[in-house]
Coordinates of C-alpha atoms and ligand atoms in Angstrom, one line a residue:
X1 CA -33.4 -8.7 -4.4
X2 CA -31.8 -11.7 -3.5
X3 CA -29.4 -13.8 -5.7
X4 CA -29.0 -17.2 -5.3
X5 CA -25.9 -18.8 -7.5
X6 CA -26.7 -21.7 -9.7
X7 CA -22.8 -22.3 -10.3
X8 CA -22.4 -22.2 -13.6
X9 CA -19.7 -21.4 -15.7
X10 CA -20.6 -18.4 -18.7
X11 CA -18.7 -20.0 -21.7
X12 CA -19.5 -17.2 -24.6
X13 CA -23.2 -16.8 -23.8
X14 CA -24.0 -20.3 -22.3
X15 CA -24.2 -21.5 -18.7
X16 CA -22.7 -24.6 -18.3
X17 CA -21.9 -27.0 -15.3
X18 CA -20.1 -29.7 -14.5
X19 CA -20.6 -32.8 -12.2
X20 CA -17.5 -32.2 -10.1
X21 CA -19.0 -28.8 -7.2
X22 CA -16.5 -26.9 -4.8
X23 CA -18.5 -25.4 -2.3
X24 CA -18.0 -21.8 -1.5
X25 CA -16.6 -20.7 1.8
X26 CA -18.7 -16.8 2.6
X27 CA -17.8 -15.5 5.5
X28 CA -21.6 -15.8 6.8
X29 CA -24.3 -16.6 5.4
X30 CA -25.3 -19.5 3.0
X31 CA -22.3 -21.8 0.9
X32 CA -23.2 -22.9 -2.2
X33 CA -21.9 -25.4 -4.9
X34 CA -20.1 -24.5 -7.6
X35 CA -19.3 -26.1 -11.1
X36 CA -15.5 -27.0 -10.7
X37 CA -13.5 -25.4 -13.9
X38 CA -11.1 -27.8 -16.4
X39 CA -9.2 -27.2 -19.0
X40 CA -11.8 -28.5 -21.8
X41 CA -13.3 -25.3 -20.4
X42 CA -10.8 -23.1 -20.6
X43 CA -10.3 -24.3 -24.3
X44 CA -13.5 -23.2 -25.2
X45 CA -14.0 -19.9 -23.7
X46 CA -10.4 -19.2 -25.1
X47 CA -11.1 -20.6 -28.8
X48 CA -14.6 -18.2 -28.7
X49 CA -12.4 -15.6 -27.6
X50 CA -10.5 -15.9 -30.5
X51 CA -13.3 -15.9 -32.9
X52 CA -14.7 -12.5 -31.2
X53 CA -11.4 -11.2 -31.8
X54 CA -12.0 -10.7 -35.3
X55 CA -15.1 -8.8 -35.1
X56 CA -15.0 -7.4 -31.4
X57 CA -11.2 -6.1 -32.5
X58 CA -12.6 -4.2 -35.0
X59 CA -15.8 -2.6 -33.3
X60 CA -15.7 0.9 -33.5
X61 CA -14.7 2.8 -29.9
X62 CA -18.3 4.2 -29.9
X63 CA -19.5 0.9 -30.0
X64 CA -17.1 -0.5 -27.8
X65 CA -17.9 2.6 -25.0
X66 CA -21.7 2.2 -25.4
X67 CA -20.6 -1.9 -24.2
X68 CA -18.7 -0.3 -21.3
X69 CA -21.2 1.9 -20.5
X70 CA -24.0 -1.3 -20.8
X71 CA -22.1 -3.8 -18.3
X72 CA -21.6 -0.5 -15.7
X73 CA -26.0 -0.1 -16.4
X74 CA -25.7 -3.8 -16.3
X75 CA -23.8 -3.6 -12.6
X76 CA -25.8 -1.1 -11.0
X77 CA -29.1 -3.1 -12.0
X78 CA -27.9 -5.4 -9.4
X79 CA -26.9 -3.4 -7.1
X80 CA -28.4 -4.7 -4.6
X81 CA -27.7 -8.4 -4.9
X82 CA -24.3 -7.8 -5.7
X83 CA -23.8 -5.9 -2.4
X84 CA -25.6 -8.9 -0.6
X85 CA -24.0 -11.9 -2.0
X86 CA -20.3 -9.8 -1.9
X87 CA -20.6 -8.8 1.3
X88 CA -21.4 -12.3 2.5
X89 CA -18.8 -14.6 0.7
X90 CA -15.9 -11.8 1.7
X91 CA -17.3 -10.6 5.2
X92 CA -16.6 -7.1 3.9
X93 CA -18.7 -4.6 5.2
X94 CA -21.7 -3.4 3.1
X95 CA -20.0 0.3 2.9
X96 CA -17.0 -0.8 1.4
X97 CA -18.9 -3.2 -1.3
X98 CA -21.0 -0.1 -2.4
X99 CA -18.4 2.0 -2.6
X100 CA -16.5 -0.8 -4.6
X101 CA -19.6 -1.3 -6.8
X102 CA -19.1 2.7 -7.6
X103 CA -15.3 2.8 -8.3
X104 CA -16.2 -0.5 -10.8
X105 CA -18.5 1.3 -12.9
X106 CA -16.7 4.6 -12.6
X107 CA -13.7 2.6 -14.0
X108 CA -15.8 1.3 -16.7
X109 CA -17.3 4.4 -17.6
X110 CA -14.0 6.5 -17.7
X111 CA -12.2 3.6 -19.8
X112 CA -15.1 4.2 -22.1
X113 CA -14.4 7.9 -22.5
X114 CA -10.8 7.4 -22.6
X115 CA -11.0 5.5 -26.3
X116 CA -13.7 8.3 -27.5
X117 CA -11.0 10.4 -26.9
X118 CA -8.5 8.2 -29.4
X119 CA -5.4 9.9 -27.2
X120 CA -4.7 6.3 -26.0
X121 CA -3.7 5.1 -29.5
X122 CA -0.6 7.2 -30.0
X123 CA -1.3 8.1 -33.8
X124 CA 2.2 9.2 -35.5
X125 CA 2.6 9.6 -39.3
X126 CA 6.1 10.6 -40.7
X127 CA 5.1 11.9 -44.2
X128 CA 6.5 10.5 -47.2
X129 CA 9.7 12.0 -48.3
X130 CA 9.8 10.9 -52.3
X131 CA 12.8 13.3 -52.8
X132 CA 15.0 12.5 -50.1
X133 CA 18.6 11.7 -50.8
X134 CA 20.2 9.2 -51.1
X135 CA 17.1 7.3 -50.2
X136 CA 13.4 8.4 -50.1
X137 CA 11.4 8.1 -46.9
X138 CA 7.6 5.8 -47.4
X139 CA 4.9 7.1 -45.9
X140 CA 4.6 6.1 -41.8
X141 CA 1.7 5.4 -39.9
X142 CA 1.8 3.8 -36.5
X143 CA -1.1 3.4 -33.9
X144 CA -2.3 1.1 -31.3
X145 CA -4.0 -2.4 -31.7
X146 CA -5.2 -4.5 -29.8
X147 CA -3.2 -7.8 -29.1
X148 CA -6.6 -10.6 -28.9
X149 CA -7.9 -12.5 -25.9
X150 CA -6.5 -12.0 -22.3
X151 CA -6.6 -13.9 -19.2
X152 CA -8.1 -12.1 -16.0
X153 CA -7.1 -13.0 -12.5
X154 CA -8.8 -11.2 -9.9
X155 CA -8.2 -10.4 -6.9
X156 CA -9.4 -11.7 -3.7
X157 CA -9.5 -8.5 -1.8
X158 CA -11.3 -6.3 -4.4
X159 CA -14.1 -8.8 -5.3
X160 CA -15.3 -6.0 -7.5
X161 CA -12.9 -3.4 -8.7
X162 CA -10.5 -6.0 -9.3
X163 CA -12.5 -8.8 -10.3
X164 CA -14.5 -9.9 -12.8
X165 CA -15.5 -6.4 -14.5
X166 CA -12.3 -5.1 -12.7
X167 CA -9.9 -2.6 -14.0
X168 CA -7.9 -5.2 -15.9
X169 CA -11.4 -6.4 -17.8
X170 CA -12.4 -3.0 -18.7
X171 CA -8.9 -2.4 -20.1
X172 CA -9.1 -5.4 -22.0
X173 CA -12.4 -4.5 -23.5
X174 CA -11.7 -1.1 -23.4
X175 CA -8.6 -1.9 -26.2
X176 CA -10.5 -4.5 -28.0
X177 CA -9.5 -7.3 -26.2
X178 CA -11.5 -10.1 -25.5
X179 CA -11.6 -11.5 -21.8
X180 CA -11.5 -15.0 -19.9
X181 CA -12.0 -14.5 -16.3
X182 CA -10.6 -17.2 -14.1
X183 CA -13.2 -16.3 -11.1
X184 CA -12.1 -16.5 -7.9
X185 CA -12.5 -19.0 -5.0
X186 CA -13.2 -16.3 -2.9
X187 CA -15.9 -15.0 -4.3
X188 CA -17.7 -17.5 -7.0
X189 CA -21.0 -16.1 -6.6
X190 CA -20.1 -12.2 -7.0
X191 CA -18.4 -13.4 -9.7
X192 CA -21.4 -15.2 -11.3
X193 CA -23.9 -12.0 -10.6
X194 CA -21.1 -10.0 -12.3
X195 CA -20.9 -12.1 -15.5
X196 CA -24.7 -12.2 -15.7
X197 CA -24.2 -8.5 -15.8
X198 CA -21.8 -8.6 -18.8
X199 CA -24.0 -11.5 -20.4
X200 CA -27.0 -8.7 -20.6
X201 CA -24.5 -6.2 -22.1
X202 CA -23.1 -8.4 -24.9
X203 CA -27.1 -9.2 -25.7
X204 CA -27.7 -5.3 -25.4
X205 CA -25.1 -4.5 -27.3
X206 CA -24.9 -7.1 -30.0
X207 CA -21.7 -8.0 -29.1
X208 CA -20.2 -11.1 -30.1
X209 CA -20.9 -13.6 -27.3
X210 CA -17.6 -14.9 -27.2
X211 CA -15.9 -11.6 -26.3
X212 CA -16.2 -12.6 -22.4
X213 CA -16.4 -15.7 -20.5
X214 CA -16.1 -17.0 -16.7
X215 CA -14.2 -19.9 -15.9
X216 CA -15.1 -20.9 -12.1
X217 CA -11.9 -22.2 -10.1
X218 CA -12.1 -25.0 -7.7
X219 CA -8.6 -26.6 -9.7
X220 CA -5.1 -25.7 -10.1
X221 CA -5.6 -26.7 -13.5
X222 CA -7.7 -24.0 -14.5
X223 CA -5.5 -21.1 -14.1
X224 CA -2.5 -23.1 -15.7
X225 CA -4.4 -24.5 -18.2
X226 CA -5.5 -20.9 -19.0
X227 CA -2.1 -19.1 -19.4
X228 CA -0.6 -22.2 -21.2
X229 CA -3.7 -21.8 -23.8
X230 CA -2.3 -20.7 -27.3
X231 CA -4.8 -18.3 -28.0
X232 CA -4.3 -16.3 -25.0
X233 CA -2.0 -13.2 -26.0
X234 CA -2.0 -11.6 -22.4
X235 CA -2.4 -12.3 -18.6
X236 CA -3.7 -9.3 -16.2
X237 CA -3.4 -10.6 -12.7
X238 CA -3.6 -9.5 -8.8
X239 CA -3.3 -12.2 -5.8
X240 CA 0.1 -13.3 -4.2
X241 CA 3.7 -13.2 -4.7
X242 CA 3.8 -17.3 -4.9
X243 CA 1.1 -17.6 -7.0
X244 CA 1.9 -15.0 -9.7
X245 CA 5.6 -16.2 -9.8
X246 CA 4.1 -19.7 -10.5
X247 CA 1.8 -17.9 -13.1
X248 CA 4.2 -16.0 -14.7
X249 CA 6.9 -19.2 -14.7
X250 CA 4.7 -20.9 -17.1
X251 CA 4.2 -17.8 -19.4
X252 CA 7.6 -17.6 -20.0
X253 CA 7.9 -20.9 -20.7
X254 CA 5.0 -21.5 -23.3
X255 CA 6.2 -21.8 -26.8
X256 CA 5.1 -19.0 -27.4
X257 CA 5.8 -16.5 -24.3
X258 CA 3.5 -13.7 -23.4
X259 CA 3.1 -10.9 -21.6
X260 CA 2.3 -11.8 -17.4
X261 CA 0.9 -8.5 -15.9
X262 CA 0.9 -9.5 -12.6
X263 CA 0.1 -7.0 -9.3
X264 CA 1.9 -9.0 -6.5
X265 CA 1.9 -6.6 -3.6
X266 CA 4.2 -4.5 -1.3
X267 CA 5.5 -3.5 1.8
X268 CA 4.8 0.2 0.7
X269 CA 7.5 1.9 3.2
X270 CA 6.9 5.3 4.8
X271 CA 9.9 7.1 5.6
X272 CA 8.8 9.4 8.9
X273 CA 11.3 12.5 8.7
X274 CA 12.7 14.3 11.3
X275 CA 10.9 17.5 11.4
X276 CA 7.9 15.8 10.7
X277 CA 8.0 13.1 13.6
X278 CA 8.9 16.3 16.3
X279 CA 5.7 18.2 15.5
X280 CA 3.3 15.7 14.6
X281 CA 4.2 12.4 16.1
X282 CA 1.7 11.2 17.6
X283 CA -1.0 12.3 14.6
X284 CA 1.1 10.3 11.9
X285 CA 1.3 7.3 14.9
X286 CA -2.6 7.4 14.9
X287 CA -3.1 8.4 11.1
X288 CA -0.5 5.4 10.4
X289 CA -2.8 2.9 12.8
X290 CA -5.9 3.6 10.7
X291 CA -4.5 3.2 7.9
X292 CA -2.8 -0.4 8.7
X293 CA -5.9 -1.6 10.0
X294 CA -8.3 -0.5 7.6
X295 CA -10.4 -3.4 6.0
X296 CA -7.8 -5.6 8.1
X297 CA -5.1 -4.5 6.1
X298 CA -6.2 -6.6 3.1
X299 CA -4.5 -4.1 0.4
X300 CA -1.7 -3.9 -1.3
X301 CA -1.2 -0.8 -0.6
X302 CA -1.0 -1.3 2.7
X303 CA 1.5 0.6 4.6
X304 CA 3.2 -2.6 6.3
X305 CA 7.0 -0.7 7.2
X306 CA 7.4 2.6 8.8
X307 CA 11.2 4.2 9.0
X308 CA 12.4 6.3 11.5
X309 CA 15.3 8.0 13.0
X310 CA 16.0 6.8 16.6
X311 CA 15.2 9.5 19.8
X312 CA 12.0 10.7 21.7
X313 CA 10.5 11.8 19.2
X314 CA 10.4 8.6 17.5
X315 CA 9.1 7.0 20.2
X316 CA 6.0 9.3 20.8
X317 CA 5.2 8.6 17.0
X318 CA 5.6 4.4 17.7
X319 CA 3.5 4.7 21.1
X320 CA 0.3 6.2 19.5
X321 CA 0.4 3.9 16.8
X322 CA 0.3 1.1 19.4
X323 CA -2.2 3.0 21.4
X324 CA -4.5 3.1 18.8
X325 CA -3.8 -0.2 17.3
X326 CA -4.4 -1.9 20.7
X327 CA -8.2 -0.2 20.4
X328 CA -8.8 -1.8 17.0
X329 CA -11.1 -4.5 16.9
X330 CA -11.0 -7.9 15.4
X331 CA -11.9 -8.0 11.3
X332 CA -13.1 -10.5 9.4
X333 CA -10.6 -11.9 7.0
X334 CA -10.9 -12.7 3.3
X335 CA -10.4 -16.6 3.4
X336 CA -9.4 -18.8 6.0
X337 CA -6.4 -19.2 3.9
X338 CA -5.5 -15.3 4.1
X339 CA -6.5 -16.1 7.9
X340 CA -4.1 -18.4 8.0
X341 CA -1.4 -16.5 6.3
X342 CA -1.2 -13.4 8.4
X343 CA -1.0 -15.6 11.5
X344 CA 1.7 -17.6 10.4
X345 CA 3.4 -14.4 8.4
X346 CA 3.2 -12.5 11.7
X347 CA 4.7 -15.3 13.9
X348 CA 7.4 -15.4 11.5
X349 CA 8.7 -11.8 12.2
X350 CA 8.1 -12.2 15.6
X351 CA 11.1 -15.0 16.0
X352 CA 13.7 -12.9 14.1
X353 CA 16.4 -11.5 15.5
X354 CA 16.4 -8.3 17.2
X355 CA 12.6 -7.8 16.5
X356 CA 10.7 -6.5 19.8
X357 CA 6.9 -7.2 19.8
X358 CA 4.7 -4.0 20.7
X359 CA 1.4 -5.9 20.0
X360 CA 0.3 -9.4 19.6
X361 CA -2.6 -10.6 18.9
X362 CA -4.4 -13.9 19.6
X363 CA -6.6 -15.0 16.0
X364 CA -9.7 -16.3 15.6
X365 CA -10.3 -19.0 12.9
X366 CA -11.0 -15.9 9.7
X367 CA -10.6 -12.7 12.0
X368 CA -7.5 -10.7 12.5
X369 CA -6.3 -8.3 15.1
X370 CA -3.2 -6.0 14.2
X371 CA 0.4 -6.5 15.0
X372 CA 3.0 -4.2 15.8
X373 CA 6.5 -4.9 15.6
X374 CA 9.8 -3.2 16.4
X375 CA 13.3 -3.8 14.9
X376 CA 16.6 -2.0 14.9
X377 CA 18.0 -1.1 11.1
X378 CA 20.7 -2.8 12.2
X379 CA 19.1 -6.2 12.4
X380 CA 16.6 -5.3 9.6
X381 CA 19.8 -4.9 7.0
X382 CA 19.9 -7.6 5.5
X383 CA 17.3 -9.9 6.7
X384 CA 15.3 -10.3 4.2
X385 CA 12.4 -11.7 6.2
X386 CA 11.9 -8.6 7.7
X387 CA 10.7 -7.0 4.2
X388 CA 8.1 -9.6 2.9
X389 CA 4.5 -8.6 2.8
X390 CA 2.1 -10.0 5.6
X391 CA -1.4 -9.8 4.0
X392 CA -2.9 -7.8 7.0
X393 CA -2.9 -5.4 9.8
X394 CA 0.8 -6.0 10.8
X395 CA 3.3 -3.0 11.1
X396 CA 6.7 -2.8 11.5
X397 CA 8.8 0.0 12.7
X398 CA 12.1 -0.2 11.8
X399 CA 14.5 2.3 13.7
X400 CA 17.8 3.9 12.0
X401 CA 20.6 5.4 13.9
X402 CA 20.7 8.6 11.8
X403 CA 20.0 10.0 8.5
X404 CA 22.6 8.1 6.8
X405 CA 21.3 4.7 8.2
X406 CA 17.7 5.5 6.8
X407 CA 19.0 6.0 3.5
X408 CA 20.8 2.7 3.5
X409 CA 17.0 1.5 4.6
X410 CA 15.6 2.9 1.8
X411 CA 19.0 0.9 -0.8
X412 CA 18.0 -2.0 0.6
X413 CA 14.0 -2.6 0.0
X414 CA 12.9 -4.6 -3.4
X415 CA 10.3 -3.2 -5.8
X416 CA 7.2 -1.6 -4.0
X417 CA 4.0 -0.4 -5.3
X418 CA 4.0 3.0 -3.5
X419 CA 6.3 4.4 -0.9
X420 CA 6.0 7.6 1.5
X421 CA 7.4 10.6 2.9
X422 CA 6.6 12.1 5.9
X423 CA 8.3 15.3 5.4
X424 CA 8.2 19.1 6.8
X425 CA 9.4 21.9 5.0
X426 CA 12.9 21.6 7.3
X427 CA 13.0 18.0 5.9
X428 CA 13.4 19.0 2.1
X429 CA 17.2 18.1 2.2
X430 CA 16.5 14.7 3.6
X431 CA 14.2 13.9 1.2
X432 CA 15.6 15.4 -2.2
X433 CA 18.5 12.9 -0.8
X434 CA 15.9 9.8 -0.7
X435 CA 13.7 10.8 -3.6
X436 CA 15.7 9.4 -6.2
X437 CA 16.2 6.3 -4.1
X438 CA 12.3 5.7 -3.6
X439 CA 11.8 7.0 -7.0
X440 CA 13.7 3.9 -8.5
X441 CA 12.0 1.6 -5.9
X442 CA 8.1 2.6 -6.6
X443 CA 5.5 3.0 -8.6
X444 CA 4.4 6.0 -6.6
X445 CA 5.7 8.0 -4.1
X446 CA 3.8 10.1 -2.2
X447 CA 4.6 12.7 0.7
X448 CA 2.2 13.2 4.0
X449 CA -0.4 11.0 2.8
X450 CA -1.5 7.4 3.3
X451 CA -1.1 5.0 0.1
X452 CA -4.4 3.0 0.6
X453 CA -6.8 4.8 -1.3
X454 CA -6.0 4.3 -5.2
X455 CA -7.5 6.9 -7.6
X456 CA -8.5 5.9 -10.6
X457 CA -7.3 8.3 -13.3
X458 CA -5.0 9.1 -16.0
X459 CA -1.7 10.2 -13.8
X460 CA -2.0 6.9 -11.3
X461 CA 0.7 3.7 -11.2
X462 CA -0.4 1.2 -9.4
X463 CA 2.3 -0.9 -10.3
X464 CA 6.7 -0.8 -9.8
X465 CA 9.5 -2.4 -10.0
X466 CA 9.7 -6.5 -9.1
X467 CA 8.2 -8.0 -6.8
X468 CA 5.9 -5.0 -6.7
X469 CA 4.7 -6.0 -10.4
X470 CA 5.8 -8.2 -13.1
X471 CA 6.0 -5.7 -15.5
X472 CA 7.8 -2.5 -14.2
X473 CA 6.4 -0.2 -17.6
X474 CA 3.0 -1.3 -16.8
X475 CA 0.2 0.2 -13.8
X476 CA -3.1 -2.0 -13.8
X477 CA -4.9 0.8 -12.4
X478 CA -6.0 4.0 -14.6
X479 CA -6.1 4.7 -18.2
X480 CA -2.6 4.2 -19.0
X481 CA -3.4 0.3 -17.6
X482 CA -4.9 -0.3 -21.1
X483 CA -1.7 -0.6 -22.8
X484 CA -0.7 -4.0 -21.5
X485 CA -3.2 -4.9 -23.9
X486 CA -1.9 -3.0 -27.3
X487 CA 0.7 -3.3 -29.5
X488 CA 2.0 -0.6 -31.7
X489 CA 1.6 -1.5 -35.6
X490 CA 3.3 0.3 -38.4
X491 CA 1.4 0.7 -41.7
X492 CA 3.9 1.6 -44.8
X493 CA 2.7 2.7 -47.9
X494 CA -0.5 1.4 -47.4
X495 CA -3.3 3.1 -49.5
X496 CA -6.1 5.1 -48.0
X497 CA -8.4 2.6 -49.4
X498 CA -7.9 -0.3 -47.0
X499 CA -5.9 1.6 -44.2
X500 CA -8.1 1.5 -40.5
X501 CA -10.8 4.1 -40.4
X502 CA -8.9 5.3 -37.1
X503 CA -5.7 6.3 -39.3
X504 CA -7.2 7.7 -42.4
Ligands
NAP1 P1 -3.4 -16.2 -4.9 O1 -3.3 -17.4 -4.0 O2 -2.2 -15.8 -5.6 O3 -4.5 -16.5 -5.9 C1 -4.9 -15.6 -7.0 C2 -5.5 -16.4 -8.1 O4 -4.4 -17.1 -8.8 C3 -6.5 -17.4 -7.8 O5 -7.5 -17.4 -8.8 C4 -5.7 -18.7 -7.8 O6 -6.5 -19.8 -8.1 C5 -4.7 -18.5 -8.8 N1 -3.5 -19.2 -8.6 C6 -2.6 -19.0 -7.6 N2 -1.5 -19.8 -7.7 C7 -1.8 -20.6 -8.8 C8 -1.0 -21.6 -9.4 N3 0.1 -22.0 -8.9 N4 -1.5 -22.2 -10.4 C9 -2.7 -21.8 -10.9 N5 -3.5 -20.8 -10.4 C10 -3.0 -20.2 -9.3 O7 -3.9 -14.9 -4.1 P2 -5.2 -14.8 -3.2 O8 -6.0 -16.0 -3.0 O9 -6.0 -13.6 -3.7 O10 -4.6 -14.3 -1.8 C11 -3.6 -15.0 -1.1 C12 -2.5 -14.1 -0.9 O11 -2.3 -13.2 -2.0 C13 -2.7 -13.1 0.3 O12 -2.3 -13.7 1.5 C14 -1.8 -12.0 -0.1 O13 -0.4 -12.2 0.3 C15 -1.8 -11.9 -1.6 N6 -2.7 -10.9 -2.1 C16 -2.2 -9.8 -2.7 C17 -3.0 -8.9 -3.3 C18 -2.5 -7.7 -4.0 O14 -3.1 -6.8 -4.2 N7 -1.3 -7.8 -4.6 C19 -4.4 -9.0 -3.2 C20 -4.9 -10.1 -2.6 C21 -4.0 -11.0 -2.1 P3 -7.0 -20.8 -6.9 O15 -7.8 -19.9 -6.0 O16 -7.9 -21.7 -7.7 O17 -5.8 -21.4 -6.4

């Protein structure tokens, strides 16, 4: 089944376009043209949001898991299609979108049992206490509510998962929110075939039409236009450091400020222990090389930095990562922009002081080859060009004296979405030392494992301390990811009569 765009904007139930087209840029195949979004838009997607609100924020979460359920139906109806038209505006392979396509309706369907389960609204009562002295206690209820219509980002590197019905939509829906999607440049048509599947839902469903639109890109002024809007309550976003700060800036700033979830990205540092590094060196060096260059390093998880003590050992770990990295073929990049990025980015660390250059790569116009980089801790102290993300295959090793210098590593990175340990049993001491140092700088920590691979369940934070995330109490992956979009509401004394069914 093939899909053909006709580049339209979903604006609660309608497809509309505008005169003004971007066209898109796939990485093969055919570009099409693409209804640039405004602001008028944005106004009206955001003021039908708010009329859903007042019936889609009171759907029952039966009703609201039977939607979920419909737009994952809805998304594996086009399975096909989707695969074809993702694979070709982001050049990733066809493997990767399926697998994408499951962990989208997997997320969908698990946020769906999540509310059936009712754990997620944190019910407390504190009884009435009529006869307390000197003052008697009312009667306490407190639960979760939904907080009305949020803005979706998604990401460029997840056209999928983290897109349109992404993780961030299904929470959103998932608490009662509704959603305006600001699609993504990178992927307009995926993002149109994915709408068309939450379009059937709604109908299915006999939900109200307004509780999802799309708002196509192609202007700066959509995105600003949309967090500015005074009906939005929340923003769930995933892209770039710059953009998100921009983003975030003008949240804070609106009249009325709101919450800016954004997922900004990481260097994700492993710390490669002593004991670890003299038995297994040259597996982690090879393990680490997969991992930097899978899908051209285009996660945020990827494990950019690598820590380890100076010696032999050290070495034998650093040579089969460049071995194996110097094997590794050129990708295909997101954008030309991303393209662009990583070339530049990796040209950038290779001028700093002190940094030796273990693999370089020559890039094509949207493919990438990997990087590998050497630095002394010395030099990587307090150079803080050395720690910022390069959206790609690039490592860095960065090589401490001793143990003592390799804590002082670890002091000095900014908030990171995961970080690692490559530990044996010997290396306990060093890393009960570290843990609580990686512990404040994370999200996650992991030990003997590679971050990449994101699980989507009720334990997982994909999130951490700035720059890592926006919001260091809040993960946008998993079930806990839905609370960005609640508030907790106390009801006092109010009768059983008119209290919410899901507190009486
Ligand atoms: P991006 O440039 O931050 O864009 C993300 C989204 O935000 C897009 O829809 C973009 O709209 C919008 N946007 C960005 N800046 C804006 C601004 N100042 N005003 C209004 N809207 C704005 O991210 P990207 O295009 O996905 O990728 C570029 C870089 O992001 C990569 O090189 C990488 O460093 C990083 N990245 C990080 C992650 C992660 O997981 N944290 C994932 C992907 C990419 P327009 O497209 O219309 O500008």
């Amino acid at each position: 089944m093939t899909f053909t765009p006709h580049g339209k904007h979903l604006i609660a139930g309608e497809w509309i376009g505008t005169e003004e087209t971007f066209l898109s840029a796939p990485a093969h195949g055919t570009a099409h043209a693409f209804s640039v979004g405004s602001p008028e838009l944005v106004d009206a997607a955001a003021r039908a949001a708010e009329e859903a609100f007042w019936t889609y924020g009171y759907t029952t979460r039966a009703e609201r898991a039977a939607f979920l359920n419909a737009i994952a139906d809805e998304i594996e109806a086009r399975a096909e299609a989707i695969t074809e038209i993702g694979t070709s505006e982001t050049g990733l392979p066809v493997a990767r979108l399926q697998g994408e396509r499951g962990r989208t309706t997997g997320q969908l369907r698990l946020f769906a049992e999540h509310i059936l389960n009712g754990a997620y609204l944190d019910r407390r009562h504190d009884v009435a206490l009529p006869d307390r002295a000197p003052l008697p206690r009312p009667d306490l209820r407190m639960m979760q509510r939904p907080i009305g219509p949020v803005a979706v980002f998604g990401a460029s590197n997840f056209p999928l998962a983290f897109s349109t019905a992404g993780g961030d939509t299904a929470a959103a829906l998932a608490a009662g929110c509704p959603v305006v999607v600001k699609g993504h440049g990178a992927h307009p048509g995926t993002g149109e075939i994915v709408a068309e599947a939450i379009h059937a839902a709604i109908e299915k469903c006999g939900m109200p039409k307004g509780v999802f639109s799309l708002v196509q890109g192609g202007n700066r002024r959509v995105g600003e236009a949309l967090v500015q809007h005074p009906l939005i309550k929340a923003v769930g976003f995933t892209g770039s450091l710059g953009g998100g700060r921009a983003l975030f800036d003008l949240c804070a700033q609106r009249p009325e400020p709101i919450p800016f979830f954004g997922e900004l990205g990481a260097v994700n540092p492993m710390f490669m222990l002593p004991q670890a590094i003299a038995r297994r060196g040259a597996e982690l060096g090879r393990g680490w090389a997969g991992s930097l260059a899978m899908g051209a390093g285009q996660f945020c998880t990827n494990p950019g930095i690598a820590v380890v003590i100076a010696g032999p050992e050290a070495d034998a770990f650093v040579e089969a990562a460049r071995a194996a990295l110097s094997e590794t073929g050129a990708q295909v990049m997101l954008t030309d922009g991303i393209a662009q990025a990583y070339s530049k980015g990796a040209a950038v660390i290779g001028e700093q002081a002190g940094v030796q250059t273990l693999i370089t790569s020559m890039c094509d116009r949207r493919e990438a080859k990997p990087f590998l980089f050497r630095v002394a801790a010395e030099d990587w102290l307090g150079n803080h060009a050395l720690s910022e993300e390069v959206f790609g295959p690039l490592g860095l090793v960065v090589v401490a004296r001793d143990a003592d210098e390799m804590d002082r590593v670890a002091r000095s990175f900014v908030g990171q979405l995961t970080t690692t340990l490559h530990m044996d049993d010997d290396d306990a001491a060093l890393a009960r030392r570290l843990l609580p140092v990686l512990e404040r700088m994370a999200g996650r920590v992991l030990a003997n494992g590679f971050p990449t691979g994101v699980e989507v369940c009720d334990a997982m934070v994909h999130g951490g301390p700035y720059p890592a995330s926006t919001n260091f109490g809040a993960t946008s992956v998993g079930t806990l990811s839905i609370r960005r979009f609640l508030r907790p509401v106390c009801y006092q004394n109010l009768p059983a009569a008119i209290l919410p069914a899901d507190l009486a």
